[in-house]
Amino acid sequence: RQLKLRGVTAEVFARALPELAPTLATLVLRMCDDADAVADALAASALAPSARPPLGALTTLDFSFSNLTTVRAIAAAKLPSLRRLDLISCFRLGEEQRPASADAHERARREREGAFTCVAALGALRELNVSYCPRLNEVDLTAISVSPSIVKLNCSNCPGLTSLAPLARMRALTT
């Protein structure tokens, strides 16, 4: 099953998710203004007690053209079948919201890690499209490069990238 929810709010998404999740193969959440909260709802679904496996059949997730700032919640959602993640033109990716209470050390750590720290937790991920993400940088590519399963990566038109050196360690990438 495929579901397209253009511009959905986190509240509506969280209410609909329990019924949709078990058989959902493709989830398109393009142009989502509340993307981080929607991703948090995905992560929360993985923790909810349920007889059904949450999002176990999801193979494609698309947050393109949204204001997503990090993939941490997506990785926390425990998506064992996720093969493709589209984050095209996520203009805020990398501009993670940091709690005001976070100390300087914690803020510095998160900045060093970048938006893709947990992408390796998406063990089945084979395709990642981060094209047209202006804040994508070498720190993010380094985090992405640790993922052994990615065979297709599109990072074209990302003005924040000044070097592709981190990609050298991605042996699984196809040309």
PDB file of N, CA and C in Angstrom, residues 6-102:
ATOM      1  N   ARG A   6       0.468  14.946   1.672  1.00  0.00           N
ATOM      2  CA  ARG A   6       1.179  16.190   1.407  1.00  0.00           C
ATOM      3  C   ARG A   6       0.830  17.227   2.470  1.00  0.00           C
ATOM      4  N   GLY A   7       1.846  17.749   3.151  1.00  0.00           N
ATOM      5  CA  GLY A   7       1.660  18.804   4.128  1.00  0.00           C
ATOM      6  C   GLY A   7       0.917  18.391   5.385  1.00  0.00           C
ATOM      7  N   VAL A   8       0.964  17.125   5.758  1.00  0.00           N
ATOM      8  CA  VAL A   8       0.225  16.629   6.920  1.00  0.00           C
ATOM      9  C   VAL A   8       0.819  17.196   8.216  1.00  0.00           C
ATOM     10  N   THR A   9      -0.036  17.371   9.215  1.00  0.00           N
ATOM     11  CA  THR A   9       0.444  17.802  10.531  1.00  0.00           C
ATOM     12  C   THR A   9       0.778  16.576  11.363  1.00  0.00           C
ATOM     13  N   ALA A  10       1.604  16.765  12.367  1.00  0.00           N
ATOM     14  CA  ALA A  10       2.012  15.653  13.231  1.00  0.00           C
ATOM     15  C   ALA A  10       0.818  15.054  13.961  1.00  0.00           C
ATOM     16  N   GLU A  11      -0.101  15.885  14.379  1.00  0.00           N
ATOM     17  CA  GLU A  11      -1.275  15.407  15.122  1.00  0.00           C
ATOM     18  C   GLU A  11      -2.135  14.478  14.272  1.00  0.00           C
ATOM     19  N   VAL A  12      -2.430  14.880  13.049  1.00  0.00           N
ATOM     20  CA  VAL A  12      -3.234  14.059  12.141  1.00  0.00           C
ATOM     21  C   VAL A  12      -2.486  12.770  11.811  1.00  0.00           C
ATOM     22  N   PHE A  13      -1.194  12.889  11.545  1.00  0.00           N
ATOM     23  CA  PHE A  13      -0.381  11.723  11.208  1.00  0.00           C
ATOM     24  C   PHE A  13      -0.351  10.712  12.351  1.00  0.00           C
ATOM     25  N   ALA A  14      -0.124  11.186  13.560  1.00  0.00           N
ATOM     26  CA  ALA A  14      -0.041  10.291  14.727  1.00  0.00           C
ATOM     27  C   ALA A  14      -1.350   9.549  14.961  1.00  0.00           C
ATOM     28  N   ARG A  15      -2.487  10.205  14.694  1.00  0.00           N
ATOM     29  CA  ARG A  15      -3.786   9.538  14.864  1.00  0.00           C
ATOM     30  C   ARG A  15      -4.024   8.480  13.806  1.00  0.00           C
ATOM     31  N   ALA A  16      -3.581   8.733  12.581  1.00  0.00           N
ATOM     32  CA  ALA A  16      -3.838   7.809  11.474  1.00  0.00           C
ATOM     33  C   ALA A  16      -2.851   6.638  11.434  1.00  0.00           C
ATOM     34  N   LEU A  17      -1.663   6.844  11.966  1.00  0.00           N
ATOM     35  CA  LEU A  17      -0.592   5.859  11.827  1.00  0.00           C
ATOM     36  C   LEU A  17      -0.904   4.452  12.339  1.00  0.00           C
ATOM     37  N   PRO A  18      -1.493   4.273  13.512  1.00  0.00           N
ATOM     38  CA  PRO A  18      -1.703   2.898  14.006  1.00  0.00           C
ATOM     39  C   PRO A  18      -2.499   1.999  13.060  1.00  0.00           C
ATOM     40  N   GLU A  19      -3.473   2.560  12.388  1.00  0.00           N
ATOM     41  CA  GLU A  19      -4.281   1.759  11.470  1.00  0.00           C
ATOM     42  C   GLU A  19      -3.577   1.515  10.137  1.00  0.00           C
ATOM     43  N   LEU A  20      -2.767   2.458   9.706  1.00  0.00           N
ATOM     44  CA  LEU A  20      -2.131   2.373   8.395  1.00  0.00           C
ATOM     45  C   LEU A  20      -0.822   1.601   8.404  1.00  0.00           C
ATOM     46  N   ALA A  21      -0.105   1.678   9.502  1.00  0.00           N
ATOM     47  CA  ALA A  21       1.275   1.207   9.569  1.00  0.00           C
ATOM     48  C   ALA A  21       1.534  -0.232   9.144  1.00  0.00           C
ATOM     49  N   PRO A  22       0.768  -1.210   9.591  1.00  0.00           N
ATOM     50  CA  PRO A  22       1.156  -2.607   9.341  1.00  0.00           C
ATOM     51  C   PRO A  22       1.303  -3.005   7.873  1.00  0.00           C
ATOM     52  N   THR A  23       0.551  -2.390   6.978  1.00  0.00           N
ATOM     53  CA  THR A  23       0.607  -2.814   5.584  1.00  0.00           C
ATOM     54  C   THR A  23       1.196  -1.757   4.658  1.00  0.00           C
ATOM     55  N   LEU A  24       1.684  -0.688   5.215  1.00  0.00           N
ATOM     56  CA  LEU A  24       2.179   0.430   4.418  1.00  0.00           C
ATOM     57  C   LEU A  24       3.559   0.129   3.842  1.00  0.00           C
ATOM     58  N   ALA A  25       3.700   0.210   2.522  1.00  0.00           N
ATOM     59  CA  ALA A  25       4.987  -0.031   1.864  1.00  0.00           C
ATOM     60  C   ALA A  25       5.662   1.279   1.475  1.00  0.00           C
ATOM     61  N   THR A  26       4.872   2.271   1.072  1.00  0.00           N
ATOM     62  CA  THR A  26       5.402   3.564   0.645  1.00  0.00           C
ATOM     63  C   THR A  26       4.673   4.676   1.374  1.00  0.00           C
ATOM     64  N   LEU A  27       5.436   5.553   1.976  1.00  0.00           N
ATOM     65  CA  LEU A  27       4.869   6.689   2.703  1.00  0.00           C
ATOM     66  C   LEU A  27       5.499   7.964   2.167  1.00  0.00           C
ATOM     67  N   VAL A  28       4.665   8.818   1.573  1.00  0.00           N
ATOM     68  CA  VAL A  28       5.122  10.077   0.988  1.00  0.00           C
ATOM     69  C   VAL A  28       4.598  11.220   1.847  1.00  0.00           C
ATOM     70  N   LEU A  29       5.524  11.935   2.463  1.00  0.00           N
ATOM     71  CA  LEU A  29       5.186  13.043   3.362  1.00  0.00           C
ATOM     72  C   LEU A  29       5.818  14.335   2.851  1.00  0.00           C
ATOM     73  N   ARG A  30       5.681  14.581   1.566  1.00  0.00           N
ATOM     74  CA  ARG A  30       6.287  15.759   0.950  1.00  0.00           C
ATOM     75  C   ARG A  30       5.651  17.053   1.457  1.00  0.00           C
ATOM     76  N   MET A  31       6.459  18.108   1.435  1.00  0.00           N
ATOM     77  CA  MET A  31       6.013  19.462   1.796  1.00  0.00           C
ATOM     78  C   MET A  31       5.431  19.523   3.201  1.00  0.00           C
ATOM     79  N   CYS A  32       6.026  18.802   4.091  1.00  0.00           N
ATOM     80  CA  CYS A  32       5.540  18.732   5.464  1.00  0.00           C
ATOM     81  C   CYS A  32       6.201  19.831   6.299  1.00  0.00           C
ATOM     82  N   ASP A  33       5.407  20.793   6.748  1.00  0.00           N
ATOM     83  CA  ASP A  33       5.942  21.893   7.554  1.00  0.00           C
ATOM     84  C   ASP A  33       6.274  21.454   8.972  1.00  0.00           C
ATOM     85  N   ASP A  34       5.698  20.363   9.394  1.00  0.00           N
ATOM     86  CA  ASP A  34       5.869  19.857  10.754  1.00  0.00           C
ATOM     87  C   ASP A  34       6.683  18.559  10.716  1.00  0.00           C
ATOM     88  N   ALA A  35       7.685  18.521   9.830  1.00  0.00           N
ATOM     89  CA  ALA A  35       8.388  17.279   9.525  1.00  0.00           C
ATOM     90  C   ALA A  35       9.077  16.641  10.722  1.00  0.00           C
ATOM     91  N   ASP A  36       9.748  17.427  11.558  1.00  0.00           N
ATOM     92  CA  ASP A  36      10.429  16.835  12.714  1.00  0.00           C
ATOM     93  C   ASP A  36       9.428  16.184  13.666  1.00  0.00           C
ATOM     94  N   ALA A  37       8.283  16.831  13.864  1.00  0.00           N
ATOM     95  CA  ALA A  37       7.251  16.267  14.739  1.00  0.00           C
ATOM     96  C   ALA A  37       6.638  15.014  14.114  1.00  0.00           C
ATOM     97  N   VAL A  38       6.475  15.005  12.799  1.00  0.00           N
ATOM     98  CA  VAL A  38       5.955  13.813  12.112  1.00  0.00           C
ATOM     99  C   VAL A  38       6.970  12.670  12.237  1.00  0.00           C
ATOM    100  N   ALA A  39       8.253  12.977  12.073  1.00  0.00           N
ATOM    101  CA  ALA A  39       9.292  11.961  12.247  1.00  0.00           C
ATOM    102  C   ALA A  39       9.308  11.448  13.685  1.00  0.00           C
ATOM    103  N   ASP A  40       9.087  12.342  14.647  1.00  0.00           N
ATOM    104  CA  ASP A  40       9.000  11.919  16.047  1.00  0.00           C
ATOM    105  C   ASP A  40       7.825  10.964  16.247  1.00  0.00           C
ATOM    106  N   ALA A  41       6.712  11.217  15.553  1.00  0.00           N
ATOM    107  CA  ALA A  41       5.546  10.326  15.641  1.00  0.00           C
ATOM    108  C   ALA A  41       5.888   8.950  15.059  1.00  0.00           C
ATOM    109  N   LEU A  42       6.699   8.928  13.994  1.00  0.00           N
ATOM    110  CA  LEU A  42       7.170   7.648  13.440  1.00  0.00           C
ATOM    111  C   LEU A  42       7.975   6.886  14.493  1.00  0.00           C
ATOM    112  N   ALA A  43       8.884   7.595  15.161  1.00  0.00           N
ATOM    113  CA  ALA A  43       9.715   6.974  16.189  1.00  0.00           C
ATOM    114  C   ALA A  43       8.862   6.485  17.353  1.00  0.00           C
ATOM    115  N   ALA A  44       7.877   7.277  17.747  1.00  0.00           N
ATOM    116  CA  ALA A  44       6.997   6.894  18.861  1.00  0.00           C
ATOM    117  C   ALA A  44       6.197   5.641  18.517  1.00  0.00           C
ATOM    118  N   SER A  45       5.856   5.467  17.240  1.00  0.00           N
ATOM    119  CA  SER A  45       5.091   4.283  16.842  1.00  0.00           C
ATOM    120  C   SER A  45       5.895   3.010  17.063  1.00  0.00           C
ATOM    121  N   ALA A  46       7.216   3.120  16.987  1.00  0.00           N
ATOM    122  CA  ALA A  46       8.068   1.949  17.204  1.00  0.00           C
ATOM    123  C   ALA A  46       8.074   1.535  18.669  1.00  0.00           C
ATOM    124  N   LEU A  47       7.751   2.459  19.554  1.00  0.00           N
ATOM    125  CA  LEU A  47       7.753   2.179  20.994  1.00  0.00           C
ATOM    126  C   LEU A  47       6.384   1.790  21.528  1.00  0.00           C
ATOM    127  N   ALA A  48       5.342   2.080  20.750  1.00  0.00           N
ATOM    128  CA  ALA A  48       3.978   1.828  21.212  1.00  0.00           C
ATOM    129  C   ALA A  48       3.695   0.335  21.304  1.00  0.00           C
ATOM    130  N   PRO A  49       3.059  -0.100  22.404  1.00  0.00           N
ATOM    131  CA  PRO A  49       2.690  -1.512  22.513  1.00  0.00           C
ATOM    132  C   PRO A  49       1.584  -1.834  21.512  1.00  0.00           C
ATOM    133  N   SER A  50       1.817  -2.844  20.710  1.00  0.00           N
ATOM    134  CA  SER A  50       0.846  -3.194  19.683  1.00  0.00           C
ATOM    135  C   SER A  50       1.043  -4.645  19.285  1.00  0.00           C
ATOM    136  N   ALA A  51      -0.047  -5.273  18.883  1.00  0.00           N
ATOM    137  CA  ALA A  51       0.036  -6.649  18.405  1.00  0.00           C
ATOM    138  C   ALA A  51       0.628  -6.673  16.998  1.00  0.00           C
ATOM    139  N   ARG A  52       0.509  -5.545  16.294  1.00  0.00           N
ATOM    140  CA  ARG A  52       1.021  -5.443  14.936  1.00  0.00           C
ATOM    141  C   ARG A  52       2.426  -4.836  14.939  1.00  0.00           C
ATOM    142  N   PRO A  53       3.300  -5.311  14.075  1.00  0.00           N
ATOM    143  CA  PRO A  53       4.622  -4.688  13.987  1.00  0.00           C
ATOM    144  C   PRO A  53       4.501  -3.306  13.337  1.00  0.00           C
ATOM    145  N   PRO A  54       4.974  -2.251  13.995  1.00  0.00           N
ATOM    146  CA  PRO A  54       4.830  -0.913  13.435  1.00  0.00           C
ATOM    147  C   PRO A  54       5.736  -0.705  12.230  1.00  0.00           C
ATOM    148  N   LEU A  55       5.174  -0.308  11.138  1.00  0.00           N
ATOM    149  CA  LEU A  55       5.895   0.052   9.925  1.00  0.00           C
ATOM    150  C   LEU A  55       6.897  -0.996   9.454  1.00  0.00           C
ATOM    151  N   GLY A  56       6.636  -2.238   9.766  1.00  0.00           N
ATOM    152  CA  GLY A  56       7.549  -3.313   9.381  1.00  0.00           C
ATOM    153  C   GLY A  56       7.630  -3.550   7.889  1.00  0.00           C
ATOM    154  N   ALA A  57       6.604  -3.151   7.148  1.00  0.00           N
ATOM    155  CA  ALA A  57       6.582  -3.372   5.707  1.00  0.00           C
ATOM    156  C   ALA A  57       7.020  -2.150   4.905  1.00  0.00           C
ATOM    157  N   LEU A  58       7.315  -1.040   5.578  1.00  0.00           N
ATOM    158  CA  LEU A  58       7.659   0.208   4.880  1.00  0.00           C
ATOM    159  C   LEU A  58       8.994   0.077   4.156  1.00  0.00           C
ATOM    160  N   THR A  59       8.974   0.256   2.834  1.00  0.00           N
ATOM    161  CA  THR A  59      10.196   0.157   2.036  1.00  0.00           C
ATOM    162  C   THR A  59      10.660   1.512   1.501  1.00  0.00           C
ATOM    163  N   THR A  60       9.735   2.463   1.378  1.00  0.00           N
ATOM    164  CA  THR A  60      10.072   3.784   0.835  1.00  0.00           C
ATOM    165  C   THR A  60       9.475   4.869   1.702  1.00  0.00           C
ATOM    166  N   LEU A  61      10.305   5.838   2.058  1.00  0.00           N
ATOM    167  CA  LEU A  61       9.863   6.987   2.854  1.00  0.00           C
ATOM    168  C   LEU A  61      10.354   8.250   2.170  1.00  0.00           C
ATOM    169  N   ASP A  62       9.447   9.195   1.962  1.00  0.00           N
ATOM    170  CA  ASP A  62       9.768  10.416   1.221  1.00  0.00           C
ATOM    171  C   ASP A  62       9.350  11.643   2.035  1.00  0.00           C
ATOM    172  N   PHE A  63      10.328  12.391   2.508  1.00  0.00           N
ATOM    173  CA  PHE A  63      10.107  13.641   3.224  1.00  0.00           C
ATOM    174  C   PHE A  63      10.555  14.836   2.373  1.00  0.00           C
ATOM    175  N   SER A  64      10.645  14.670   1.068  1.00  0.00           N
ATOM    176  CA  SER A  64      11.154  15.720   0.190  1.00  0.00           C
ATOM    177  C   SER A  64      10.376  17.024   0.330  1.00  0.00           C
ATOM    178  N   PHE A  65      11.094  18.120   0.152  1.00  0.00           N
ATOM    179  CA  PHE A  65      10.537  19.482   0.190  1.00  0.00           C
ATOM    180  C   PHE A  65       9.916  19.815   1.543  1.00  0.00           C
ATOM    181  N   SER A  66      10.379  19.156   2.594  1.00  0.00           N
ATOM    182  CA  SER A  66       9.852  19.428   3.933  1.00  0.00           C
ATOM    183  C   SER A  66      10.898  20.187   4.742  1.00  0.00           C
ATOM    184  N   ASN A  67      10.548  20.516   5.969  1.00  0.00           N
ATOM    185  CA  ASN A  67      11.501  21.243   6.815  1.00  0.00           C
ATOM    186  C   ASN A  67      12.184  20.320   7.830  1.00  0.00           C
ATOM    187  N   LEU A  68      12.382  19.084   7.473  1.00  0.00           N
ATOM    188  CA  LEU A  68      13.078  18.116   8.328  1.00  0.00           C
ATOM    189  C   LEU A  68      14.480  18.638   8.642  1.00  0.00           C
ATOM    190  N   THR A  69      14.922  18.501   9.900  1.00  0.00           N
ATOM    191  CA  THR A  69      16.243  19.000  10.277  1.00  0.00           C
ATOM    192  C   THR A  69      17.251  17.885  10.563  1.00  0.00           C
ATOM    193  N   THR A  70      16.790  16.667  10.823  1.00  0.00           N
ATOM    194  CA  THR A  70      17.682  15.552  11.140  1.00  0.00           C
ATOM    195  C   THR A  70      16.996  14.224  10.826  1.00  0.00           C
ATOM    196  N   VAL A  71      17.795  13.164  10.667  1.00  0.00           N
ATOM    197  CA  VAL A  71      17.213  11.837  10.423  1.00  0.00           C
ATOM    198  C   VAL A  71      17.176  10.990  11.693  1.00  0.00           C
ATOM    199  N   ARG A  72      17.512  11.562  12.840  1.00  0.00           N
ATOM    200  CA  ARG A  72      17.565  10.784  14.090  1.00  0.00           C
ATOM    201  C   ARG A  72      16.246  10.069  14.388  1.00  0.00           C
ATOM    202  N   ALA A  73      15.133  10.780  14.293  1.00  0.00           N
ATOM    203  CA  ALA A  73      13.835  10.168  14.611  1.00  0.00           C
ATOM    204  C   ALA A  73      13.478   9.088  13.591  1.00  0.00           C
ATOM    205  N   ILE A  74      13.853   9.288  12.332  1.00  0.00           N
ATOM    206  CA  ILE A  74      13.584   8.273  11.310  1.00  0.00           C
ATOM    207  C   ILE A  74      14.358   6.997  11.651  1.00  0.00           C
ATOM    208  N   ALA A  75      15.604   7.151  12.044  1.00  0.00           N
ATOM    209  CA  ALA A  75      16.412   5.989  12.436  1.00  0.00           C
ATOM    210  C   ALA A  75      15.841   5.315  13.677  1.00  0.00           C
ATOM    211  N   ALA A  76      15.308   6.111  14.598  1.00  0.00           N
ATOM    212  CA  ALA A  76      14.737   5.558  15.828  1.00  0.00           C
ATOM    213  C   ALA A  76      13.414   4.844  15.591  1.00  0.00           C
ATOM    214  N   ALA A  77      12.810   5.053  14.429  1.00  0.00           N
ATOM    215  CA  ALA A  77      11.513   4.456  14.126  1.00  0.00           C
ATOM    216  C   ALA A  77      11.600   2.953  13.862  1.00  0.00           C
ATOM    217  N   LYS A  78      12.776   2.413  13.825  1.00  0.00           N
ATOM    218  CA  LYS A  78      12.970   0.973  13.613  1.00  0.00           C
ATOM    219  C   LYS A  78      12.216   0.497  12.370  1.00  0.00           C
ATOM    220  N   LEU A  79      12.751   0.859  11.228  1.00  0.00           N
ATOM    221  CA  LEU A  79      12.146   0.532   9.941  1.00  0.00           C
ATOM    222  C   LEU A  79      12.977  -0.570   9.273  1.00  0.00           C
ATOM    223  N   PRO A  80      12.721  -1.830   9.617  1.00  0.00           N
ATOM    224  CA  PRO A  80      13.582  -2.932   9.165  1.00  0.00           C
ATOM    225  C   PRO A  80      13.585  -3.183   7.669  1.00  0.00           C
ATOM    226  N   SER A  81      12.550  -2.722   6.966  1.00  0.00           N
ATOM    227  CA  SER A  81      12.469  -2.978   5.524  1.00  0.00           C
ATOM    228  C   SER A  81      12.736  -1.747   4.679  1.00  0.00           C
ATOM    229  N   LEU A  82      13.061  -0.614   5.311  1.00  0.00           N
ATOM    230  CA  LEU A  82      13.254   0.638   4.565  1.00  0.00           C
ATOM    231  C   LEU A  82      14.447   0.514   3.617  1.00  0.00           C
ATOM    232  N   ARG A  83      14.163   0.631   2.331  1.00  0.00           N
ATOM    233  CA  ARG A  83      15.195   0.515   1.301  1.00  0.00           C
ATOM    234  C   ARG A  83      15.538   1.861   0.682  1.00  0.00           C
ATOM    235  N   ARG A  84      14.545   2.774   0.664  1.00  0.00           N
ATOM    236  CA  ARG A  84      14.739   4.056  -0.026  1.00  0.00           C
ATOM    237  C   ARG A  84      14.257   5.198   0.855  1.00  0.00           C
ATOM    238  N   LEU A  85      15.105   6.227   0.977  1.00  0.00           N
ATOM    239  CA  LEU A  85      14.771   7.428   1.742  1.00  0.00           C
ATOM    240  C   LEU A  85      15.030   8.637   0.863  1.00  0.00           C
ATOM    241  N   ASP A  86      13.976   9.399   0.570  1.00  0.00           N
ATOM    242  CA  ASP A  86      14.087  10.595  -0.259  1.00  0.00           C
ATOM    243  C   ASP A  86      13.943  11.832   0.613  1.00  0.00           C
ATOM    244  N   LEU A  87      14.989  12.659   0.592  1.00  0.00           N
ATOM    245  CA  LEU A  87      15.012  13.904   1.364  1.00  0.00           C
ATOM    246  C   LEU A  87      15.384  15.065   0.441  1.00  0.00           C
ATOM    247  N   ILE A  88      14.849  15.031  -0.761  1.00  0.00           N
ATOM    248  CA  ILE A  88      15.170  16.033  -1.779  1.00  0.00           C
ATOM    249  C   ILE A  88      14.725  17.416  -1.305  1.00  0.00           C
ATOM    250  N   SER A  89      15.623  18.365  -1.430  1.00  0.00           N
ATOM    251  CA  SER A  89      15.319  19.772  -1.156  1.00  0.00           C
ATOM    252  C   SER A  89      14.785  20.010   0.259  1.00  0.00           C
ATOM    253  N   CYS A  90      15.316  19.282   1.214  1.00  0.00           N
ATOM    254  CA  CYS A  90      14.997  19.543   2.624  1.00  0.00           C
ATOM    255  C   CYS A  90      15.916  20.671   3.072  1.00  0.00           C
ATOM    256  N   PHE A  91      15.467  21.886   2.889  1.00  0.00           N
ATOM    257  CA  PHE A  91      16.315  23.059   3.051  1.00  0.00           C
ATOM    258  C   PHE A  91      16.811  23.271   4.476  1.00  0.00           C
ATOM    259  N   ARG A  92      16.179  22.654   5.469  1.00  0.00           N
ATOM    260  CA  ARG A  92      16.617  22.818   6.862  1.00  0.00           C
ATOM    261  C   ARG A  92      17.386  21.617   7.386  1.00  0.00           C
ATOM    262  N   LEU A  93      17.584  20.613   6.568  1.00  0.00           N
ATOM    263  CA  LEU A  93      18.306  19.424   7.006  1.00  0.00           C
ATOM    264  C   LEU A  93      19.708  19.831   7.434  1.00  0.00           C
ATOM    265  N   GLY A  94      20.024  19.559   8.674  1.00  0.00           N
ATOM    266  CA  GLY A  94      21.296  19.981   9.245  1.00  0.00           C
ATOM    267  C   GLY A  94      21.148  21.131  10.222  1.00  0.00           C
ATOM    268  N   GLU A  95      19.991  21.745  10.234  1.00  0.00           N
ATOM    269  CA  GLU A  95      19.704  22.868  11.134  1.00  0.00           C
ATOM    270  C   GLU A  95      18.866  22.340  12.292  1.00  0.00           C
ATOM    271  N   GLU A  96      19.413  21.366  12.965  1.00  0.00           N
ATOM    272  CA  GLU A  96      18.657  20.682  14.014  1.00  0.00           C
ATOM    273  C   GLU A  96      18.245  21.632  15.128  1.00  0.00           C
ATOM    274  N   GLN A  97      17.014  21.456  15.578  1.00  0.00           N
ATOM    275  CA  GLN A  97      16.522  22.234  16.707  1.00  0.00           C
ATOM    276  C   GLN A  97      17.187  21.719  17.972  1.00  0.00           C
ATOM    277  N   ARG A  98      17.867  22.589  18.662  1.00  0.00           N
ATOM    278  CA  ARG A  98      18.545  22.201  19.899  1.00  0.00           C
ATOM    279  C   ARG A  98      17.795  22.772  21.082  1.00  0.00           C
ATOM    280  N   PRO A  99      17.560  21.972  22.085  1.00  0.00           N
ATOM    281  CA  PRO A  99      16.860  22.494  23.259  1.00  0.00           C
ATOM    282  C   PRO A  99      17.663  23.615  23.908  1.00  0.00           C
ATOM    283  N   ALA A 100      16.957  24.648  24.365  1.00  0.00           N
ATOM    284  CA  ALA A 100      17.615  25.781  24.997  1.00  0.00           C
ATOM    285  C   ALA A 100      18.406  25.346  26.221  1.00  0.00           C
ATOM    286  N   SER A 101      17.971  24.263  26.843  1.00  0.00           N
ATOM    287  CA  SER A 101      18.629  23.797  28.056  1.00  0.00           C
ATOM    288  C   SER A 101      19.929  23.038  27.771  1.00  0.00           C
ATOM    289  N   ALA A 102      20.179  22.692  26.510  1.00  0.00           N
ATOM    290  CA  ALA A 102      21.397  21.942  26.185  1.00  0.00           C
ATOM    291  C   ALA A 102      22.625  22.795  26.471  1.00  0.00           C
TER     292      ALA A 102
END
